[in-house]
XYZ file of C-alpha atoms in Angstrom:
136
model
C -130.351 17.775 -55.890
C -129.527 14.420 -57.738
C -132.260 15.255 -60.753
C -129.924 19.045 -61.012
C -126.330 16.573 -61.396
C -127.552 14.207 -63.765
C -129.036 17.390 -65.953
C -125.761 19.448 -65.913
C -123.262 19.076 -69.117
C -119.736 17.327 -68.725
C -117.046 19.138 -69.727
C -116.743 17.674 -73.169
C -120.709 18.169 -73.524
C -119.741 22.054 -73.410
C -116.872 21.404 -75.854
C -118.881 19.577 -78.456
C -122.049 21.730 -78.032
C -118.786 24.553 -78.038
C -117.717 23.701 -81.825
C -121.074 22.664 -83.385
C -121.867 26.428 -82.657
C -118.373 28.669 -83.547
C -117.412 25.650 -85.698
C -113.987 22.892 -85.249
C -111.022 25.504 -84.574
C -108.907 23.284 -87.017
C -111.719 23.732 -89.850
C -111.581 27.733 -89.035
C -108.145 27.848 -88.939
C -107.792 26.246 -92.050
C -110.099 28.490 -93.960
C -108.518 31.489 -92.649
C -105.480 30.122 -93.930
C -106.332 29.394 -97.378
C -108.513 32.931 -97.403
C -104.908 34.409 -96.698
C -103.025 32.694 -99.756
C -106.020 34.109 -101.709
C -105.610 37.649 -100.277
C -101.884 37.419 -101.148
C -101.957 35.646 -104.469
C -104.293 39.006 -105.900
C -101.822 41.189 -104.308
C -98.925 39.642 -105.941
C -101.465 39.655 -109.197
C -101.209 43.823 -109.173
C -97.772 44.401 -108.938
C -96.827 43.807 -112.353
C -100.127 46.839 -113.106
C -98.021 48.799 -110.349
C -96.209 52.202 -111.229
C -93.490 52.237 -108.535
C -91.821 49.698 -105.455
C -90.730 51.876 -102.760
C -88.556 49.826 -100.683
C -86.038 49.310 -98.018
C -83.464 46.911 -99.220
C -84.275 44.157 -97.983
C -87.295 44.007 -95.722
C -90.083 46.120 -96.708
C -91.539 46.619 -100.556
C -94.879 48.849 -101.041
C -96.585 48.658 -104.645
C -98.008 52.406 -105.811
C -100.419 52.526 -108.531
C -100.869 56.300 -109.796
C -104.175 57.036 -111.637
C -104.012 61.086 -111.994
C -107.859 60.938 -113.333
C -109.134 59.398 -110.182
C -106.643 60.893 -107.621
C -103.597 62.888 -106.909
C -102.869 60.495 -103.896
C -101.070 56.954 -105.375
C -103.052 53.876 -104.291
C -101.126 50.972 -102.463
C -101.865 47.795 -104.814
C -99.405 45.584 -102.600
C -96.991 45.424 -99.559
C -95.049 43.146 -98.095
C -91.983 42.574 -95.359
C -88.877 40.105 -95.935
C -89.796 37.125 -97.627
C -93.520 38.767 -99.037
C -91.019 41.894 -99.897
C -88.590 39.976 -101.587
C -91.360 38.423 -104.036
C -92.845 41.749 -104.977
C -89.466 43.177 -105.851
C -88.719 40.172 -108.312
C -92.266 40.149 -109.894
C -91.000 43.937 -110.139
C -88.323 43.650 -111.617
C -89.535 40.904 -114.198
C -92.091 43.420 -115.571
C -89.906 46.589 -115.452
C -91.657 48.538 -112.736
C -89.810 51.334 -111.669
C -87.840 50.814 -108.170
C -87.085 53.534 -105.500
C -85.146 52.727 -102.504
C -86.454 54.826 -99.708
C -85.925 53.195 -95.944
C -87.987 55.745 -94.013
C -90.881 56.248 -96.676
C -91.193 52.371 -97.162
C -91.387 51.497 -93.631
C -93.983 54.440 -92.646
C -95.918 53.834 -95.776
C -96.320 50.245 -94.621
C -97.185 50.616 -90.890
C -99.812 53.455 -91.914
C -101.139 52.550 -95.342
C -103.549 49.748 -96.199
C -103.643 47.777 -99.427
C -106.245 49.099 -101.951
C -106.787 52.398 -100.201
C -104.870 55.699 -101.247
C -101.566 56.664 -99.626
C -102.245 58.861 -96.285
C -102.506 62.861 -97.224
C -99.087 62.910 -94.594
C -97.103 61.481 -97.627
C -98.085 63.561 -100.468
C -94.787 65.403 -100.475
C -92.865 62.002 -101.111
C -95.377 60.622 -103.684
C -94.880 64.070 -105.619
C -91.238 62.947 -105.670
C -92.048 59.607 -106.787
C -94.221 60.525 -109.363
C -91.107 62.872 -110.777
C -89.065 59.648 -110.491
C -91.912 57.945 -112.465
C -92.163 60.585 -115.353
C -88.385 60.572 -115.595
């Protein structure tokens, strides 16, 4: 019974034994962090390639790139909400991409489309819209 307590790990044992294995939680946190101003400095990268910034005024902002070879569907090259939003409609305007303010397209598009993948099939009435805008 003594030989079984003096074998058994103390509490910070399991801790250190704990982050040799998954790693320090500050050391993943911080390269999570950093791998997130990455993800967001390419973003911010494609909006000035972008054709259109459907937005709501002043929350939401999604980027669509049109390529008619490739697809009919636009592809979403960048999104953001309030502050993120606010950035992509600046670097917008600074290169002249055109701007459509559209409350309930902008926030649907960003709860249900992902960056780099084309606009969901549900929206191809709007982006046909858009794309009229666009050609205008």
């Amino acid at each position: 019974m003594i030989l079984k307590k003096t074998i058994r790990m103390s509490k910070q044992d399991i801790k250190d034994e704990y982050k040799k294995i998954e790693g320090d939680p500050l050391i993943k946190s911080k390269i999570k962090q950093r791998q997130r101003e990455m993800a967001q400095q390419r973003m911010m990268q494609e909006v000035p390639n972008a054709d259109v910034v459907i937005t709501n005024p002043t929350h939401f902002a999604i980027a669509l790139k049109y390529d008619s070879e490739k697809s009919d569907a636009p592809i979403v090259v960048a999104k953001g909400v309030d502050y993120l939003a606010q950035k992509i409609k600046y670097i917008a305007k600074e290169n002249d991409v055109v701007m459509v303010e559209n409350r309930p397209l902008a926030r649907a598009l960003y709860d249900q489309a992902d960056i780099g993948q084309y606009i969901p099939e549900e929206f191809s009435n709007h982006s046909g819209n858009i794309s009229v805008c666009i050609s205008c």
